[in-house]
Amino acid sequence: MICIRSINALRLHIADEKRKSKAIGFVPTMGALHEGHISLIKQAKAENALCIASIFVNPLQFNNAEDFKKYPIQQEKDIQLMEQAGCDVLFIPSVEEFYPSPPKLSIDIGALDRILEGTHRPGHFSGVAIVVSKLFNVVSPDKAYFGQKDLQQVAVINQLVRELNFPIEIIACPIVREQNGLAMSSRNMRLSNAGKTVASNLFAALSLIKQSISKGERSTSTLVTVGGNYLNTFKEIEIEYLEVVNGDTLESITEIKGVSKVAVCIAAHIEGVRLIDNLVIIL
Ligand code: PAF
């Protein structure tokens, strides 16, 4: 694996690889790698001649300064993990080169920014859209891989690629979970062991909702009550939102009717750490 830290050096390297007609699979990350990231690298490597990954903690997508400050950084370990997972080229740009001055551009995502994470994290998706566009311009991959834990992010990136005509195929990869159901996340590193055990109840609540749907419950407010009542038995869990939405558009629905899939989405705080999870249910 080679590690490249400047945009020009990466562009030169990629131009060379493209002359050999190598298909490029790209995995953008913010580091603090876990099994979820590793599964993306492995899939990108299996499906392309060249796997390129990036590590860049994008300041633009943090709507909360404290959250940015606390984001776990473990660059040496991440470089090793990338290499072991089979990454060929690792791009680690500096904030100074990537944003020589604060970008004046902002990207209005439209309706997707007025639901779920968009409502709760103003400016977040604009920041994601800008950094992903910049990375796509520099890397020009054939395929790019994203985890479905960030379900709405995948929808935002699909929209970005569609509307800005990026010639890139977006591959959404399944959520990787701990044995107890906790979705893998870099933020889990900030939880105590007890916190991680409590956090596994987020998935338990999503699964309870899934069970109720399979038993025939169709009112989304009743389903949210089922999950909410369960989670409220844990005093350590503070729910930010819990919603059952249209699985295709992520728009709010009051009743499960006339849709082919639903997504149960949650954001909650445990030990001061904000966690998200979701379960997509095909009907
Ligand atoms: O999902 C993430 O880790 C980030 O949002 C991404 C896509 C790397 C952009 O900074």
XYZ file of C-alpha atoms and ligand atoms in Angstrom:
293
model
C 0.000 0.000 0.000
C 1.230 3.478 -0.739
C 0.266 6.475 1.323
C -0.229 9.757 -0.525
C -0.798 13.067 1.230
C -1.078 15.613 -1.587
C -3.741 16.111 -4.246
C -1.194 16.474 -7.086
C 0.724 13.346 -6.153
C -2.540 11.386 -6.003
C -3.696 12.745 -9.372
C -0.384 11.751 -11.011
C -0.557 8.264 -9.507
C -4.172 7.773 -10.597
C -3.468 9.032 -14.154
C -0.760 6.402 -14.382
C -3.057 3.625 -13.135
C -5.829 4.751 -15.511
C -3.428 4.436 -18.467
C -3.302 0.745 -17.518
C -7.153 0.779 -17.617
C -7.422 -0.220 -13.999
C -10.919 0.001 -12.508
C -10.853 2.032 -9.296
C -12.945 1.286 -6.218
C -12.948 4.128 -3.686
C -13.734 4.079 0.038
C -13.856 7.537 1.675
C -13.525 7.433 5.469
C -12.845 9.698 8.415
C -10.543 7.101 9.972
C -11.021 5.535 13.428
C -11.570 2.372 11.432
C -13.705 -0.563 12.524
C -14.978 -3.784 10.949
C -17.586 -1.836 8.982
C -14.864 0.112 7.135
C -12.796 -3.034 6.649
C -15.755 -4.743 4.948
C -15.997 -1.768 2.528
C -12.269 -1.993 1.698
C -12.521 -5.742 1.131
C -15.525 -5.345 -1.159
C -13.858 -2.511 -3.103
C -10.725 -4.617 -3.483
C -12.696 -7.691 -4.610
C -14.629 -5.740 -7.254
C -11.878 -3.496 -8.688
C -8.281 -3.786 -9.874
C -7.305 -0.906 -7.578
C -8.690 0.013 -4.161
C -8.172 3.613 -3.060
C -9.284 4.802 0.373
C -9.097 8.181 2.052
C -8.865 9.293 5.652
C -10.005 12.859 6.200
C -11.899 14.171 9.212
C -13.969 16.722 7.358
C -14.506 19.766 9.595
C -17.277 21.006 7.303
C -19.716 18.226 8.202
C -19.596 18.690 11.982
C -22.412 20.959 13.072
C -21.180 20.614 16.655
C -17.644 21.880 17.451
C -17.387 19.617 20.517
C -18.222 16.552 18.399
C -15.432 17.497 15.943
C -12.935 17.955 18.789
C -13.827 14.560 20.246
C -13.724 12.642 16.964
C -11.280 9.740 17.560
C -7.958 10.005 15.672
C -5.673 6.955 15.386
C -3.780 7.487 12.150
C -0.920 5.005 12.659
C -3.315 2.200 13.564
C -5.626 3.115 10.667
C -2.740 2.956 8.163
C -1.951 -0.576 9.371
C -5.604 -1.628 9.235
C -5.975 -0.262 5.688
C -2.910 -2.178 4.567
C -4.078 -5.418 6.200
C -7.522 -5.052 4.594
C -5.955 -4.885 1.115
C -6.114 -1.159 0.320
C -3.672 -0.248 -2.495
C -3.528 3.527 -2.157
C -4.370 5.521 0.950
C -4.990 9.240 0.504
C -4.602 11.396 3.643
C -5.009 15.038 2.647
C -4.387 17.874 5.073
C -7.128 20.324 6.021
C -4.836 23.122 4.760
C -4.595 21.658 1.277
C -8.188 20.468 1.060
C -9.657 23.728 2.346
C -7.023 26.473 1.785
C -9.773 28.886 2.810
C -13.241 28.153 4.198
C -15.383 27.147 1.186
C -17.908 29.774 0.153
C -19.882 27.100 -1.646
C -22.687 25.286 0.101
C -24.829 22.540 -1.389
C -28.577 22.588 -0.806
C -29.662 18.951 -0.748
C -33.349 19.899 -0.861
C -36.001 17.718 0.784
C -33.497 15.191 2.176
C -32.072 17.957 4.344
C -35.416 18.587 6.015
C -35.908 15.105 7.482
C -34.181 12.888 10.069
C -30.436 13.721 10.288
C -30.942 16.797 8.108
C -33.272 18.387 10.670
C -31.119 17.431 13.629
C -27.717 18.290 12.115
C -28.095 21.523 10.133
C -25.347 21.938 7.531
C -24.113 18.357 7.956
C -25.157 17.063 4.542
C -23.923 20.159 2.736
C -20.514 19.474 4.331
C -20.675 15.803 3.324
C -21.729 16.687 -0.239
C -18.861 19.169 -0.618
C -16.139 16.849 0.684
C -17.435 13.841 -1.268
C -17.602 15.941 -4.474
C -14.017 17.105 -3.914
C -12.848 13.547 -3.238
C -14.696 12.235 -6.306
C -13.040 14.945 -8.440
C -9.594 14.053 -7.185
C -9.929 10.253 -7.195
C -12.338 9.832 -10.170
C -13.245 6.288 -9.170
C -15.445 3.874 -11.117
C -17.248 2.749 -7.965
C -17.505 4.249 -4.476
C -18.479 2.317 -1.360
C -20.543 3.602 1.579
C -22.005 1.892 4.650
C -25.771 1.691 5.037
C -25.524 2.666 8.678
C -25.541 6.195 7.275
C -28.663 5.436 5.272
C -29.543 9.067 4.621
C -25.954 9.854 3.621
C -26.207 7.124 0.965
C -29.417 8.762 -0.315
C -27.706 12.183 -0.372
C -24.708 10.808 -2.284
C -26.916 8.992 -4.785
C -28.720 12.279 -5.401
C -25.403 14.145 -5.743
C -24.049 11.660 -8.277
C -27.320 11.667 -10.230
C -27.770 15.432 -10.332
C -24.125 16.372 -10.937
C -23.521 13.523 -13.429
C -20.567 11.980 -11.637
C -19.769 8.843 -13.703
C -19.479 6.779 -10.527
C -21.475 3.779 -9.341
C -22.444 4.069 -5.683
C -22.389 0.792 -3.780
C -24.277 0.704 -0.477
C -22.897 -1.993 1.819
C -24.707 -3.719 4.700
C -24.331 -2.571 8.311
C -21.760 -4.583 10.252
C -22.862 -5.299 13.826
C -21.255 -6.511 17.042
C -22.548 -9.880 18.272
C -25.005 -8.083 20.566
C -26.437 -6.124 17.613
C -24.667 -2.805 18.207
C -23.933 -1.208 14.811
C -20.195 -0.688 14.328
C -19.293 2.994 14.519
C -16.159 5.012 15.204
C -18.140 6.741 17.928
C -18.477 3.443 19.856
C -14.816 3.961 20.866
C -16.010 6.747 23.153
C -18.390 4.431 25.042
C -17.513 2.444 28.168
C -18.123 -1.326 28.039
C -21.334 -0.794 30.006
C -22.310 1.936 27.530
C -21.752 -0.439 24.607
C -24.012 -3.029 26.227
C -26.747 -0.448 26.802
C -26.281 0.809 23.215
C -27.068 -2.649 21.843
C -30.661 -1.941 22.900
C -31.010 0.499 20.016
C -30.912 -2.449 17.638
C -33.160 -4.438 19.997
C -35.752 -1.632 19.753
C -35.514 -1.569 15.936
C -35.956 -5.351 15.925
C -39.024 -5.077 18.202
C -40.551 -2.637 15.734
C -39.770 -5.034 12.897
C -41.537 -7.816 14.829
C -44.618 -5.640 15.338
C -44.682 -4.858 11.604
C -44.506 -8.534 10.735
C -47.404 -9.163 13.146
C -49.456 -6.666 11.126
C -49.098 -3.301 12.933
C -49.303 -0.538 10.321
C -49.568 2.693 12.340
C -46.129 4.300 12.500
C -46.957 6.209 15.713
C -47.903 2.910 17.432
C -44.657 1.356 16.177
C -42.622 4.293 17.467
C -44.369 3.929 20.842
C -43.428 0.227 20.960
C -39.739 1.030 20.367
C -39.793 4.160 22.550
C -41.393 2.365 25.527
C -38.737 -0.308 25.336
C -35.879 2.199 25.202
C -37.344 4.341 27.974
C -36.694 1.456 30.391
C -32.972 2.320 30.051
C -32.266 5.555 31.881
C -28.896 5.887 30.102
C -30.575 6.220 26.680
C -31.788 9.613 25.526
C -33.689 9.311 22.247
C -33.172 12.190 19.789
C -35.532 10.747 17.207
C -37.112 7.423 16.375
C -39.086 7.229 13.151
C -40.589 4.694 10.773
C -40.294 6.194 7.278
C -40.755 5.317 3.618
C -37.742 3.088 2.846
C -37.276 4.520 -0.652
C -37.598 8.253 -0.018
C -36.984 8.343 3.771
C -40.038 10.626 3.990
C -42.288 10.468 7.007
C -45.410 8.256 6.782
C -48.296 7.850 9.220
C -49.316 4.428 7.993
C -47.438 1.590 6.277
C -49.476 1.419 3.107
C -48.524 1.521 -0.584
C -44.774 1.313 0.085
C -42.466 -1.592 -0.757
C -40.099 -1.027 2.139
C -39.795 1.000 5.318
C -36.768 2.199 7.251
C -36.787 2.421 11.039
C -34.286 5.144 11.933
C -32.977 6.186 15.319
C -30.557 8.719 16.797
C -29.876 8.534 20.532
C -27.365 9.737 23.089
C -25.584 7.402 25.508
C -22.793 8.609 27.815
C -22.730 11.865 25.833
C -22.123 10.039 22.526
C -24.556 10.482 19.652
C -25.308 7.172 17.922
C -27.447 6.404 14.881
C -28.808 3.119 13.562
C -31.465 1.890 11.171
C -33.236 -1.192 9.945
C -34.631 -1.408 6.428
C -37.627 -3.733 6.217
C -38.749 -5.086 2.848
C -42.511 -5.635 2.951
O -19.289 8.445 6.323
C -18.238 9.093 6.549
O -17.295 8.601 7.176
C -18.123 10.517 6.035
O -19.339 11.172 6.097
C -17.520 10.610 4.621
C -18.397 9.944 3.591
C -16.137 9.966 4.608
C -17.366 12.078 4.220
O -16.540 12.773 5.097
